[in-house]
Amino acid sequence: MSASPDTSAPSRTRKIACEACPLRESGRFRDFTEQEVSFVSGFKRGELTAEAGSTIFVEGSHSPHLYTVISGWGFRYKTLEDGRRQILNYVLPGDLVGLQGTLLGEMEHSLECLSDMVLCMFERDRLGDLYKSNPALGFDITWLAAREEQILDEHLLSVGQRSALERAAYLLAYLHDRASRVGLFKDAPEISPLTQQHVADTLGLSLVHTNKTLRKLQDRQAIRWKEAGFRISDIARLKDIARWDGLPDGMRPFI
Amino acid sequence: MSASPDTSAPSRTRKIACEACPLRESGRFRDFTEQEVSFVSGFKRGELTAEAGSTIFVEGSHSPHLYTVISGWGFRYKTLEDGRRQILNYVLPGDLVGLQGTLLGEMEHSLECLSDMVLCMFERDRLGDLYKSNPALGFDITWLAAREEQILDEHLLSVGQRSALERAAYLLAYLHDRASRVGLFKDAPEISPLTQQHVADTLGLSLVHTNKTLRKLQDRQAIRWKEAGFRISDIARLKDIARWDGLPDGMRPFI
DNA sequence: CGGGACCTTGACGGAATTCAAACCGGGTGG
DNA sequence: CCACCCGGTTTGAATTCCGTCAAGGTCCCG
């Protein structure tokens, strides 16, 4: 069973120029040429600000947009007709979302905000131009798609083969790694804004059993669950329990 | 638990020109310009013929190659140190494999032949050139990556949320759909060359329970299991059991 | 004070794993 | 030709894991 999404409409505005994009400050991206940055600037259609709990797009829609996450947490998910929900992956600053819908026509999954989010919006129609005039940026998009594929491979391994305890440990370690890489824990305390229902729907476990599993991780001093969120106490222990293998880093090429 | 892969070395030869590629005969691809076809021809390094059971590449290797499947069945998988194996997806004629390794450096999964296979081999180093000189082909590669992502999303939904029976029905229906789309059942009887161990490792179920589940599908007249392989008796019933949603078709753009 | 969202716990039943054994067909070597 | 083995399938029984049901708890907010 799943939480029912609160579908309040997100608001739109337009502001920051790509030249001053806060994401590029982090030093986690490759160097772009001036020409590239200005092209992306022209490609950009505006910004979208959405609050926690709102839905950016839903399964079955034909959204003509492509987004880059500027700030906040979100998650992609799919549902079965009877309401069972599977969370596919989490999105963080720097992630590109909506590519599937853009290329393949219909959106086959939904995107919901876990926290307040700001996204940068691009026009689908001009994607072809991007490939023509800036092949390196096209290459970067492919890179991002390949990386998402790799993450999904790992999740599939997790849900298919790991035990409940391993799975939970893996997910929490994964989120911790990704969030700290994009600098989300720079100043704030290291808390991830998930509920246990989110964890359950990601791992394919019931809420009750998820709760018992998380408790076990807490008993082993690997995490601490705070109301609606958790923090990692011992990442090494967590990765050990998870039979952690990887998730290699590597420079991210694209905004 | 998993079957132990038989790692006989695949053999290499080079033959067919792209202009006469059997895949393009099928009419399932978009029309390529002469220029595109000749570029791909130059991009091509040779062909790789491998027999059933052999491994094309393994997790952790740095294969500099990219492949297109010309004929045969294969599957991508990942393993945990203790040997648990998760099959991630199946590859069929027209599929592109090895992109992750090419773009991201290290290969994070392995590829094994389910039947004898022929693959077309491309050089990784020239991928940048491809994006520069033929943006449309670069776009096509991104398209393929997005499509793989979509399939993985669906598998994740399946393994995470569907019951054993639904999951098995879904997998078999999925394989049937894909195989018939690429014309694998044109002349041959509609038999897919999987063992029950493959099914088990794909669904995240034990071999014993997989067997009992498949028996149930057979009792319901949805499939017939033949030694090392199955055929679908009633695809509609199977999709009904699976709570089948989709897998939209759409033209495939790239060789 | 009451309600809602989220976390927590116990009891019970059902689903899936594990262990164990047997069967079947094909291939191989004595 | 037969005995044997091997990979794959089948079945039963015992056990463990996980889901469902039910109830209670906490904190925050109106």
PDB file of N, CA, C and O in Angstrom, chain A residues 76 78 80-81 84-86 88 100 103-104 108-109 131-132 135 138-139 142-143 148-150 152-154 156-157 159-161 166 201 204 243 245 248, chain B residues 76 78 80-82 84-86 88 100 103-104 108-109 131 135 138-139 142-143 148-150 152-154 156-157 159-161 166 201 204 243 245 248:
ATOM      1  N   ARG A  76      11.194   9.429  -8.317  1.00  0.00           N
ATOM      2  CA  ARG A  76      10.470   8.895  -9.470  1.00  0.00           C
ATOM      3  C   ARG A  76       9.763   7.629  -9.013  1.00  0.00           C
ATOM      4  O   ARG A  76      10.326   6.847  -8.246  1.00  0.00           O
ATOM      5  N   LYS A  78       6.472   4.492 -10.080  1.00  0.00           N
ATOM      6  CA  LYS A  78       5.440   3.910 -10.934  1.00  0.00           C
ATOM      7  C   LYS A  78       4.411   3.227 -10.044  1.00  0.00           C
ATOM      8  O   LYS A  78       4.742   2.803  -8.941  1.00  0.00           O
ATOM      9  N   LEU A  80       0.911   0.373  -9.889  1.00  0.00           N
ATOM     10  CA  LEU A  80       0.007  -0.589 -10.508  1.00  0.00           C
ATOM     11  C   LEU A  80      -1.405  -0.040 -10.307  1.00  0.00           C
ATOM     12  O   LEU A  80      -1.621   0.812  -9.450  1.00  0.00           O
ATOM     13  N   GLU A  81      -2.359  -0.541 -11.102  1.00  0.00           N
ATOM     14  CA  GLU A  81      -3.733  -0.004 -11.037  1.00  0.00           C
ATOM     15  C   GLU A  81      -4.287  -0.047  -9.618  1.00  0.00           C
ATOM     16  O   GLU A  81      -5.033   0.829  -9.209  1.00  0.00           O
ATOM     17  N   ARG A  84      -0.504  -0.190  -5.678  1.00  0.00           N
ATOM     18  CA  ARG A  84       0.848  -0.521  -5.230  1.00  0.00           C
ATOM     19  C   ARG A  84       1.840   0.418  -5.905  1.00  0.00           C
ATOM     20  O   ARG A  84       1.757   0.649  -7.106  1.00  0.00           O
ATOM     21  N   ARG A  85       2.755   0.942  -5.135  1.00  0.00           N
ATOM     22  CA  ARG A  85       3.692   1.930  -5.669  1.00  0.00           C
ATOM     23  C   ARG A  85       5.136   1.460  -5.549  1.00  0.00           C
ATOM     24  O   ARG A  85       5.546   0.966  -4.501  1.00  0.00           O
ATOM     25  N   GLN A  86       5.896   1.616  -6.606  1.00  0.00           N
ATOM     26  CA  GLN A  86       7.326   1.321  -6.542  1.00  0.00           C
ATOM     27  C   GLN A  86       8.108   2.597  -6.790  1.00  0.00           C
ATOM     28  O   GLN A  86       7.972   3.213  -7.852  1.00  0.00           O
ATOM     29  N   LEU A  88      11.343   4.268  -7.886  1.00  0.00           N
ATOM     30  CA  LEU A  88      12.377   3.784  -8.789  1.00  0.00           C
ATOM     31  C   LEU A  88      13.744   4.347  -8.453  1.00  0.00           C
ATOM     32  O   LEU A  88      14.747   3.662  -8.486  1.00  0.00           O
ATOM     33  N   GLN A 100      12.951  10.439 -20.632  1.00  0.00           N
ATOM     34  CA  GLN A 100      12.146   9.354 -21.206  1.00  0.00           C
ATOM     35  C   GLN A 100      10.917   9.889 -21.920  1.00  0.00           C
ATOM     36  O   GLN A 100      10.639   9.518 -23.055  1.00  0.00           O
ATOM     37  N   LEU A 103      11.892  11.771 -25.164  1.00  0.00           N
ATOM     38  CA  LEU A 103      12.338  10.983 -26.301  1.00  0.00           C
ATOM     39  C   LEU A 103      11.322   9.949 -26.744  1.00  0.00           C
ATOM     40  O   LEU A 103      11.170   9.679 -27.926  1.00  0.00           O
ATOM     41  N   LEU A 104      10.649   9.343 -25.776  1.00  0.00           N
ATOM     42  CA  LEU A 104       9.830   8.192 -26.082  1.00  0.00           C
ATOM     43  C   LEU A 104       8.354   8.521 -26.218  1.00  0.00           C
ATOM     44  O   LEU A 104       7.548   7.633 -26.479  1.00  0.00           O
ATOM     45  N   GLU A 108       6.343   7.403 -18.574  1.00  0.00           N
ATOM     46  CA  GLU A 108       5.965   6.113 -17.996  1.00  0.00           C
ATOM     47  C   GLU A 108       6.147   6.069 -16.484  1.00  0.00           C
ATOM     48  O   GLU A 108       6.018   5.024 -15.859  1.00  0.00           O
ATOM     49  N   HIS A 109       6.507   7.198 -15.905  1.00  0.00           N
ATOM     50  CA  HIS A 109       6.627   7.231 -14.451  1.00  0.00           C
ATOM     51  C   HIS A 109       6.253   8.631 -13.970  1.00  0.00           C
ATOM     52  O   HIS A 109       6.077   9.536 -14.774  1.00  0.00           O
ATOM     53  N   TYR A 131      21.715  18.714 -30.080  1.00  0.00           N
ATOM     54  CA  TYR A 131      22.614  17.683 -30.604  1.00  0.00           C
ATOM     55  C   TYR A 131      23.379  18.187 -31.819  1.00  0.00           C
ATOM     56  O   TYR A 131      24.546  17.862 -31.993  1.00  0.00           O
ATOM     57  N   LYS A 132      22.703  18.969 -32.652  1.00  0.00           N
ATOM     58  CA  LYS A 132      23.354  19.459 -33.867  1.00  0.00           C
ATOM     59  C   LYS A 132      24.436  20.478 -33.563  1.00  0.00           C
ATOM     60  O   LYS A 132      25.555  20.372 -34.052  1.00  0.00           O
ATOM     61  N   PRO A 135      27.406  18.963 -30.016  1.00  0.00           N
ATOM     62  CA  PRO A 135      27.499  17.517 -29.856  1.00  0.00           C
ATOM     63  C   PRO A 135      27.996  17.109 -28.475  1.00  0.00           C
ATOM     64  O   PRO A 135      27.561  16.094 -27.937  1.00  0.00           O
ATOM     65  N   GLY A 138      25.180  16.856 -26.195  1.00  0.00           N
ATOM     66  CA  GLY A 138      24.398  15.665 -26.494  1.00  0.00           C
ATOM     67  C   GLY A 138      25.051  14.445 -25.867  1.00  0.00           C
ATOM     68  O   GLY A 138      24.385  13.601 -25.260  1.00  0.00           O
ATOM     69  N   PHE A 139      26.338  14.401 -26.005  1.00  0.00           N
ATOM     70  CA  PHE A 139      27.113  13.316 -25.409  1.00  0.00           C
ATOM     71  C   PHE A 139      26.892  13.281 -23.903  1.00  0.00           C
ATOM     72  O   PHE A 139      26.734  12.211 -23.297  1.00  0.00           O
ATOM     73  N   THR A 142      23.629  11.684 -22.992  1.00  0.00           N
ATOM     74  CA  THR A 142      23.732  10.230 -23.067  1.00  0.00           C
ATOM     75  C   THR A 142      24.443   9.690 -21.832  1.00  0.00           C
ATOM     76  O   THR A 142      24.055   8.673 -21.263  1.00  0.00           O
ATOM     77  N   TRP A 143      25.464  10.395 -21.428  1.00  0.00           N
ATOM     78  CA  TRP A 143      26.217   9.998 -20.229  1.00  0.00           C
ATOM     79  C   TRP A 143      25.290   9.913 -19.026  1.00  0.00           C
ATOM     80  O   TRP A 143      25.300   8.937 -18.260  1.00  0.00           O
ATOM     81  N   GLU A 148      22.034   6.752 -15.048  1.00  0.00           N
ATOM     82  CA  GLU A 148      20.761   6.391 -14.423  1.00  0.00           C
ATOM     83  C   GLU A 148      20.513   4.896 -14.601  1.00  0.00           C
ATOM     84  O   GLU A 148      20.052   4.217 -13.676  1.00  0.00           O
ATOM     85  N   GLU A 149      20.844   4.405 -15.768  1.00  0.00           N
ATOM     86  CA  GLU A 149      20.684   2.989 -16.062  1.00  0.00           C
ATOM     87  C   GLU A 149      21.514   2.164 -15.082  1.00  0.00           C
ATOM     88  O   GLU A 149      21.052   1.156 -14.546  1.00  0.00           O
ATOM     89  N   GLN A 150      22.709   2.608 -14.832  1.00  0.00           N
ATOM     90  CA  GLN A 150      23.609   1.898 -13.930  1.00  0.00           C
ATOM     91  C   GLN A 150      23.039   1.852 -12.506  1.00  0.00           C
ATOM     92  O   GLN A 150      23.106   0.835 -11.822  1.00  0.00           O
ATOM     93  N   LEU A 152      19.886   2.039 -11.720  1.00  0.00           N
ATOM     94  CA  LEU A 152      18.731   1.145 -11.727  1.00  0.00           C
ATOM     95  C   LEU A 152      19.167  -0.309 -11.697  1.00  0.00           C
ATOM     96  O   LEU A 152      18.541  -1.141 -11.044  1.00  0.00           O
ATOM     97  N   ASP A 153      20.245  -0.620 -12.406  1.00  0.00           N
ATOM     98  CA  ASP A 153      20.795  -1.974 -12.368  1.00  0.00           C
ATOM     99  C   ASP A 153      21.089  -2.366 -10.929  1.00  0.00           C
ATOM    100  O   ASP A 153      20.737  -3.448 -10.473  1.00  0.00           O
ATOM    101  N   GLU A 154      21.726  -1.477 -10.235  1.00  0.00           N
ATOM    102  CA  GLU A 154      22.114  -1.756  -8.850  1.00  0.00           C
ATOM    103  C   GLU A 154      20.876  -1.910  -7.956  1.00  0.00           C
ATOM    104  O   GLU A 154      20.831  -2.792  -7.099  1.00  0.00           O
ATOM    105  N   LEU A 156      17.991  -2.919  -8.885  1.00  0.00           N
ATOM    106  CA  LEU A 156      17.340  -4.178  -9.252  1.00  0.00           C
ATOM    107  C   LEU A 156      18.052  -5.340  -8.564  1.00  0.00           C
ATOM    108  O   LEU A 156      17.405  -6.253  -8.029  1.00  0.00           O
ATOM    109  N   LEU A 157      19.345  -5.285  -8.566  1.00  0.00           N
ATOM    110  CA  LEU A 157      20.127  -6.301  -7.846  1.00  0.00           C
ATOM    111  C   LEU A 157      19.713  -6.322  -6.386  1.00  0.00           C
ATOM    112  O   LEU A 157      19.524  -7.368  -5.776  1.00  0.00           O
ATOM    113  N   VAL A 159      16.850  -5.169  -4.842  1.00  0.00           N
ATOM    114  CA  VAL A 159      15.488  -5.630  -4.563  1.00  0.00           C
ATOM    115  C   VAL A 159      15.342  -7.120  -4.879  1.00  0.00           C
ATOM    116  O   VAL A 159      14.639  -7.845  -4.173  1.00  0.00           O
ATOM    117  N   GLY A 160      16.040  -7.566  -5.910  1.00  0.00           N
ATOM    118  CA  GLY A 160      15.909  -8.958  -6.296  1.00  0.00           C
ATOM    119  C   GLY A 160      16.663  -9.922  -5.408  1.00  0.00           C
ATOM    120  O   GLY A 160      16.200 -11.018  -5.144  1.00  0.00           O
ATOM    121  N   GLN A 161      17.840  -9.523  -4.947  1.00  0.00           N
ATOM    122  CA  GLN A 161      18.709 -10.496  -4.281  1.00  0.00           C
ATOM    123  C   GLN A 161      19.031 -10.227  -2.826  1.00  0.00           C
ATOM    124  O   GLN A 161      19.309 -11.144  -2.071  1.00  0.00           O
ATOM    125  N   GLU A 166      19.830  -6.121   4.392  1.00  0.00           N
ATOM    126  CA  GLU A 166      20.839  -5.667   3.434  1.00  0.00           C
ATOM    127  C   GLU A 166      20.284  -4.560   2.540  1.00  0.00           C
ATOM    128  O   GLU A 166      20.942  -3.555   2.280  1.00  0.00           O
ATOM    129  N   ASP A 201       8.297   1.551   0.068  1.00  0.00           N
ATOM    130  CA  ASP A 201       7.944   1.501  -1.347  1.00  0.00           C
ATOM    131  C   ASP A 201       9.160   1.426  -2.258  1.00  0.00           C
ATOM    132  O   ASP A 201       9.063   1.086  -3.425  1.00  0.00           O
ATOM    133  N   GLY A 204      10.323  -2.508  -1.684  1.00  0.00           N
ATOM    134  CA  GLY A 204       9.361  -3.559  -1.980  1.00  0.00           C
ATOM    135  C   GLY A 204       8.992  -4.341  -0.735  1.00  0.00           C
ATOM    136  O   GLY A 204       8.719  -5.535  -0.803  1.00  0.00           O
ATOM    137  N   ARG A 243      26.499  -5.264   2.104  1.00  0.00           N
ATOM    138  CA  ARG A 243      27.388  -5.922   1.128  1.00  0.00           C
ATOM    139  C   ARG A 243      27.601  -4.954  -0.029  1.00  0.00           C
ATOM    140  O   ARG A 243      27.441  -5.298  -1.204  1.00  0.00           O
ATOM    141  N   ASP A 245      29.015  -2.619  -2.809  1.00  0.00           N
ATOM    142  CA  ASP A 245      30.010  -2.878  -3.830  1.00  0.00           C
ATOM    143  C   ASP A 245      30.519  -1.592  -4.399  1.00  0.00           C
ATOM    144  O   ASP A 245      31.678  -1.391  -4.642  1.00  0.00           O
ATOM    145  N   PRO A 248      30.546   3.936  -8.370  1.00  0.00           N
ATOM    146  CA  PRO A 248      31.732   4.733  -8.615  1.00  0.00           C
ATOM    147  C   PRO A 248      31.324   6.171  -8.871  1.00  0.00           C
ATOM    148  O   PRO A 248      30.227   6.413  -9.351  1.00  0.00           O
TER     149      PRO A 248
ATOM    150  N   ARG B  76      21.982  -9.598 -19.536  1.00  0.00           N
ATOM    151  CA  ARG B  76      22.858  -8.790 -18.698  1.00  0.00           C
ATOM    152  C   ARG B  76      22.597  -9.182 -17.261  1.00  0.00           C
ATOM    153  O   ARG B  76      21.442  -9.393 -16.876  1.00  0.00           O
ATOM    154  N   LYS B  78      24.186  -8.964 -12.862  1.00  0.00           N
ATOM    155  CA  LYS B  78      25.117  -8.537 -11.827  1.00  0.00           C
ATOM    156  C   LYS B  78      25.142  -9.594 -10.743  1.00  0.00           C
ATOM    157  O   LYS B  78      24.154 -10.297 -10.546  1.00  0.00           O
ATOM    158  N   LEU B  80      26.400 -10.600  -6.522  1.00  0.00           N
ATOM    159  CA  LEU B  80      26.960 -10.230  -5.222  1.00  0.00           C
ATOM    160  C   LEU B  80      28.147 -11.159  -4.977  1.00  0.00           C
ATOM    161  O   LEU B  80      28.262 -12.199  -5.626  1.00  0.00           O
ATOM    162  N   GLU B  81      29.027 -10.778  -4.051  1.00  0.00           N
ATOM    163  CA  GLU B  81      30.238 -11.587  -3.826  1.00  0.00           C
ATOM    164  C   GLU B  81      29.918 -13.042  -3.524  1.00  0.00           C
ATOM    165  O   GLU B  81      30.660 -13.937  -3.906  1.00  0.00           O
ATOM    166  N   ASP B  82      28.852 -13.278  -2.792  1.00  0.00           N
ATOM    167  CA  ASP B  82      28.554 -14.661  -2.409  1.00  0.00           C
ATOM    168  C   ASP B  82      27.875 -15.460  -3.515  1.00  0.00           C
ATOM    169  O   ASP B  82      27.463 -16.593  -3.303  1.00  0.00           O
ATOM    170  N   ARG B  84      25.069 -14.717  -5.391  1.00  0.00           N
ATOM    171  CA  ARG B  84      23.694 -14.427  -5.784  1.00  0.00           C
ATOM    172  C   ARG B  84      23.712 -13.630  -7.079  1.00  0.00           C
ATOM    173  O   ARG B  84      24.484 -12.686  -7.218  1.00  0.00           O
ATOM    174  N   ARG B  85      22.869 -14.022  -8.016  1.00  0.00           N
ATOM    175  CA  ARG B  85      22.882 -13.379  -9.326  1.00  0.00           C
ATOM    176  C   ARG B  85      21.549 -12.738  -9.655  1.00  0.00           C
ATOM    177  O   ARG B  85      20.507 -13.343  -9.458  1.00  0.00           O
ATOM    178  N   GLN B  86      21.585 -11.528 -10.164  1.00  0.00           N
ATOM    179  CA  GLN B  86      20.368 -10.877 -10.625  1.00  0.00           C
ATOM    180  C   GLN B  86      20.469 -10.637 -12.122  1.00  0.00           C
ATOM    181  O   GLN B  86      21.371  -9.917 -12.577  1.00  0.00           O
ATOM    182  N   LEU B  88      19.352  -8.662 -15.166  1.00  0.00           N
ATOM    183  CA  LEU B  88      18.823  -7.304 -15.254  1.00  0.00           C
ATOM    184  C   LEU B  88      17.897  -7.127 -16.444  1.00  0.00           C
ATOM    185  O   LEU B  88      16.858  -6.481 -16.338  1.00  0.00           O
ATOM    186  N   GLN B 100      27.297   1.606 -21.090  1.00  0.00           N
ATOM    187  CA  GLN B 100      27.699   2.001 -19.744  1.00  0.00           C
ATOM    188  C   GLN B 100      29.207   1.952 -19.575  1.00  0.00           C
ATOM    189  O   GLN B 100      29.820   2.888 -19.086  1.00  0.00           O
ATOM    190  N   LEU B 103      30.947   4.731 -21.638  1.00  0.00           N
ATOM    191  CA  LEU B 103      30.840   6.103 -21.169  1.00  0.00           C
ATOM    192  C   LEU B 103      31.358   6.289 -19.754  1.00  0.00           C
ATOM    193  O   LEU B 103      31.944   7.306 -19.416  1.00  0.00           O
ATOM    194  N   LEU B 104      31.097   5.289 -18.917  1.00  0.00           N
ATOM    195  CA  LEU B 104      31.346   5.480 -17.502  1.00  0.00           C
ATOM    196  C   LEU B 104      32.653   4.865 -17.029  1.00  0.00           C
ATOM    197  O   LEU B 104      32.988   4.953 -15.849  1.00  0.00           O
ATOM    198  N   GLU B 108      29.839  -2.380 -15.185  1.00  0.00           N
ATOM    199  CA  GLU B 108      29.246  -2.734 -13.890  1.00  0.00           C
ATOM    200  C   GLU B 108      28.325  -3.944 -13.964  1.00  0.00           C
ATOM    201  O   GLU B 108      27.651  -4.275 -13.009  1.00  0.00           O
ATOM    202  N   HIS B 109      28.282  -4.558 -15.134  1.00  0.00           N
ATOM    203  CA  HIS B 109      27.481  -5.777 -15.246  1.00  0.00           C
ATOM    204  C   HIS B 109      28.128  -6.690 -16.274  1.00  0.00           C
ATOM    205  O   HIS B 109      29.083  -6.299 -16.948  1.00  0.00           O
ATOM    206  N   TYR B 131      29.168  11.662 -32.502  1.00  0.00           N
ATOM    207  CA  TYR B 131      28.302  12.750 -32.045  1.00  0.00           C
ATOM    208  C   TYR B 131      28.559  14.026 -32.834  1.00  0.00           C
ATOM    209  O   TYR B 131      27.641  14.777 -33.141  1.00  0.00           O
ATOM    210  N   PRO B 135      25.011  14.030 -35.565  1.00  0.00           N
ATOM    211  CA  PRO B 135      24.215  14.286 -34.356  1.00  0.00           C
ATOM    212  C   PRO B 135      22.973  13.419 -34.267  1.00  0.00           C
ATOM    213  O   PRO B 135      22.590  13.003 -33.185  1.00  0.00           O
ATOM    214  N   GLY B 138      23.815  10.257 -32.698  1.00  0.00           N
ATOM    215  CA  GLY B 138      24.019  10.460 -31.261  1.00  0.00           C
ATOM    216  C   GLY B 138      22.685  10.505 -30.535  1.00  0.00           C
ATOM    217  O   GLY B 138      22.509   9.882 -29.486  1.00  0.00           O
ATOM    218  N   PHE B 139      21.766  11.185 -31.161  1.00  0.00           N
ATOM    219  CA  PHE B 139      20.416  11.267 -30.610  1.00  0.00           C
ATOM    220  C   PHE B 139      19.799   9.872 -30.486  1.00  0.00           C
ATOM    221  O   PHE B 139      19.165   9.539 -29.486  1.00  0.00           O
ATOM    222  N   THR B 142      21.077   8.041 -27.499  1.00  0.00           N
ATOM    223  CA  THR B 142      20.398   8.500 -26.285  1.00  0.00           C
ATOM    224  C   THR B 142      19.009   7.887 -26.197  1.00  0.00           C
ATOM    225  O   THR B 142      18.568   7.468 -25.132  1.00  0.00           O
ATOM    226  N   TRP B 143      18.357   7.814 -27.333  1.00  0.00           N
ATOM    227  CA  TRP B 143      17.029   7.206 -27.382  1.00  0.00           C
ATOM    228  C   TRP B 143      17.074   5.775 -26.857  1.00  0.00           C
ATOM    229  O   TRP B 143      16.246   5.361 -26.037  1.00  0.00           O
ATOM    230  N   GLU B 148      16.087   1.662 -22.554  1.00  0.00           N
ATOM    231  CA  GLU B 148      16.569   0.645 -21.621  1.00  0.00           C
ATOM    232  C   GLU B 148      16.181   1.041 -20.198  1.00  0.00           C
ATOM    233  O   GLU B 148      15.775   0.210 -19.393  1.00  0.00           O
ATOM    234  N   GLU B 149      16.311   2.306 -19.932  1.00  0.00           N
ATOM    235  CA  GLU B 149      15.950   2.823 -18.609  1.00  0.00           C
ATOM    236  C   GLU B 149      14.473   2.547 -18.330  1.00  0.00           C
ATOM    237  O   GLU B 149      14.104   2.128 -17.230  1.00  0.00           O
ATOM    238  N   GLN B 150      13.657   2.763 -19.318  1.00  0.00           N
ATOM    239  CA  GLN B 150      12.226   2.543 -19.167  1.00  0.00           C
ATOM    240  C   GLN B 150      11.912   1.075 -18.872  1.00  0.00           C
ATOM    241  O   GLN B 150      11.064   0.764 -18.026  1.00  0.00           O
ATOM    242  N   LEU B 152      13.943  -1.036 -17.453  1.00  0.00           N
ATOM    243  CA  LEU B 152      14.415  -1.319 -16.106  1.00  0.00           C
ATOM    244  C   LEU B 152      13.432  -0.805 -15.065  1.00  0.00           C
ATOM    245  O   LEU B 152      13.199  -1.454 -14.048  1.00  0.00           O
ATOM    246  N   ASP B 153      12.843   0.352 -15.324  1.00  0.00           N
ATOM    247  CA  ASP B 153      11.815   0.882 -14.432  1.00  0.00           C
ATOM    248  C   ASP B 153      10.696  -0.147 -14.268  1.00  0.00           C
ATOM    249  O   ASP B 153      10.249  -0.427 -13.158  1.00  0.00           O
ATOM    250  N   GLU B 154      10.278  -0.665 -15.374  1.00  0.00           N
ATOM    251  CA  GLU B 154       9.175  -1.625 -15.345  1.00  0.00           C
ATOM    252  C   GLU B 154       9.570  -2.906 -14.607  1.00  0.00           C
ATOM    253  O   GLU B 154       8.793  -3.450 -13.832  1.00  0.00           O
ATOM    254  N   LEU B 156      11.735  -3.132 -12.267  1.00  0.00           N
ATOM    255  CA  LEU B 156      11.852  -2.806 -10.845  1.00  0.00           C
ATOM    256  C   LEU B 156      10.464  -2.807 -10.212  1.00  0.00           C
ATOM    257  O   LEU B 156      10.267  -3.328  -9.100  1.00  0.00           O
ATOM    258  N   LEU B 157       9.518  -2.244 -10.912  1.00  0.00           N
ATOM    259  CA  LEU B 157       8.131  -2.285 -10.436  1.00  0.00           C
ATOM    260  C   LEU B 157       7.692  -3.731 -10.239  1.00  0.00           C
ATOM    261  O   LEU B 157       7.071  -4.090  -9.238  1.00  0.00           O
ATOM    262  N   VAL B 159       9.544  -6.588  -9.816  1.00  0.00           N
ATOM    263  CA  VAL B 159      10.226  -7.320  -8.741  1.00  0.00           C
ATOM    264  C   VAL B 159       9.839  -6.764  -7.375  1.00  0.00           C
ATOM    265  O   VAL B 159       9.694  -7.501  -6.410  1.00  0.00           O
ATOM    266  N   GLY B 160       9.626  -5.449  -7.322  1.00  0.00           N
ATOM    267  CA  GLY B 160       9.305  -4.845  -6.038  1.00  0.00           C
ATOM    268  C   GLY B 160       7.864  -5.046  -5.603  1.00  0.00           C
ATOM    269  O   GLY B 160       7.592  -5.219  -4.415  1.00  0.00           O
ATOM    270  N   GLN B 161       6.927  -5.012  -6.553  1.00  0.00           N
ATOM    271  CA  GLN B 161       5.521  -4.982  -6.157  1.00  0.00           C
ATOM    272  C   GLN B 161       4.668  -6.160  -6.581  1.00  0.00           C
ATOM    273  O   GLN B 161       3.677  -6.459  -5.935  1.00  0.00           O
ATOM    274  N   GLU B 166       2.289 -13.030 -10.647  1.00  0.00           N
ATOM    275  CA  GLU B 166       2.219 -11.877 -11.540  1.00  0.00           C
ATOM    276  C   GLU B 166       3.567 -11.612 -12.202  1.00  0.00           C
ATOM    277  O   GLU B 166       3.659 -11.326 -13.395  1.00  0.00           O
ATOM    278  N   ASP B 201      16.428 -16.214 -11.390  1.00  0.00           N
ATOM    279  CA  ASP B 201      17.383 -15.135 -11.161  1.00  0.00           C
ATOM    280  C   ASP B 201      16.899 -13.792 -11.695  1.00  0.00           C
ATOM    281  O   ASP B 201      17.402 -12.745 -11.314  1.00  0.00           O
ATOM    282  N   GLY B 204      14.008 -12.828  -8.899  1.00  0.00           N
ATOM    283  CA  GLY B 204      14.404 -12.729  -7.500  1.00  0.00           C
ATOM    284  C   GLY B 204      13.708 -13.778  -6.650  1.00  0.00           C
ATOM    285  O   GLY B 204      13.418 -13.556  -5.480  1.00  0.00           O
ATOM    286  N   ARG B 243      -1.152  -8.326 -14.740  1.00  0.00           N
ATOM    287  CA  ARG B 243      -1.604  -6.941 -14.593  1.00  0.00           C
ATOM    288  C   ARG B 243      -0.761  -6.053 -15.523  1.00  0.00           C
ATOM    289  O   ARG B 243      -0.195  -5.044 -15.122  1.00  0.00           O
ATOM    290  N   ASP B 245       0.605  -3.612 -18.195  1.00  0.00           N
ATOM    291  CA  ASP B 245       0.285  -2.232 -18.459  1.00  0.00           C
ATOM    292  C   ASP B 245       0.762  -1.827 -19.813  1.00  0.00           C
ATOM    293  O   ASP B 245       0.119  -1.150 -20.560  1.00  0.00           O
ATOM    294  N   PRO B 248       5.138   0.281 -24.515  1.00  0.00           N
ATOM    295  CA  PRO B 248       4.740   0.830 -25.798  1.00  0.00           C
ATOM    296  C   PRO B 248       5.807   0.517 -26.837  1.00  0.00           C
ATOM    297  O   PRO B 248       6.967   0.366 -26.481  1.00  0.00           O
TER     298      PRO B 248
END
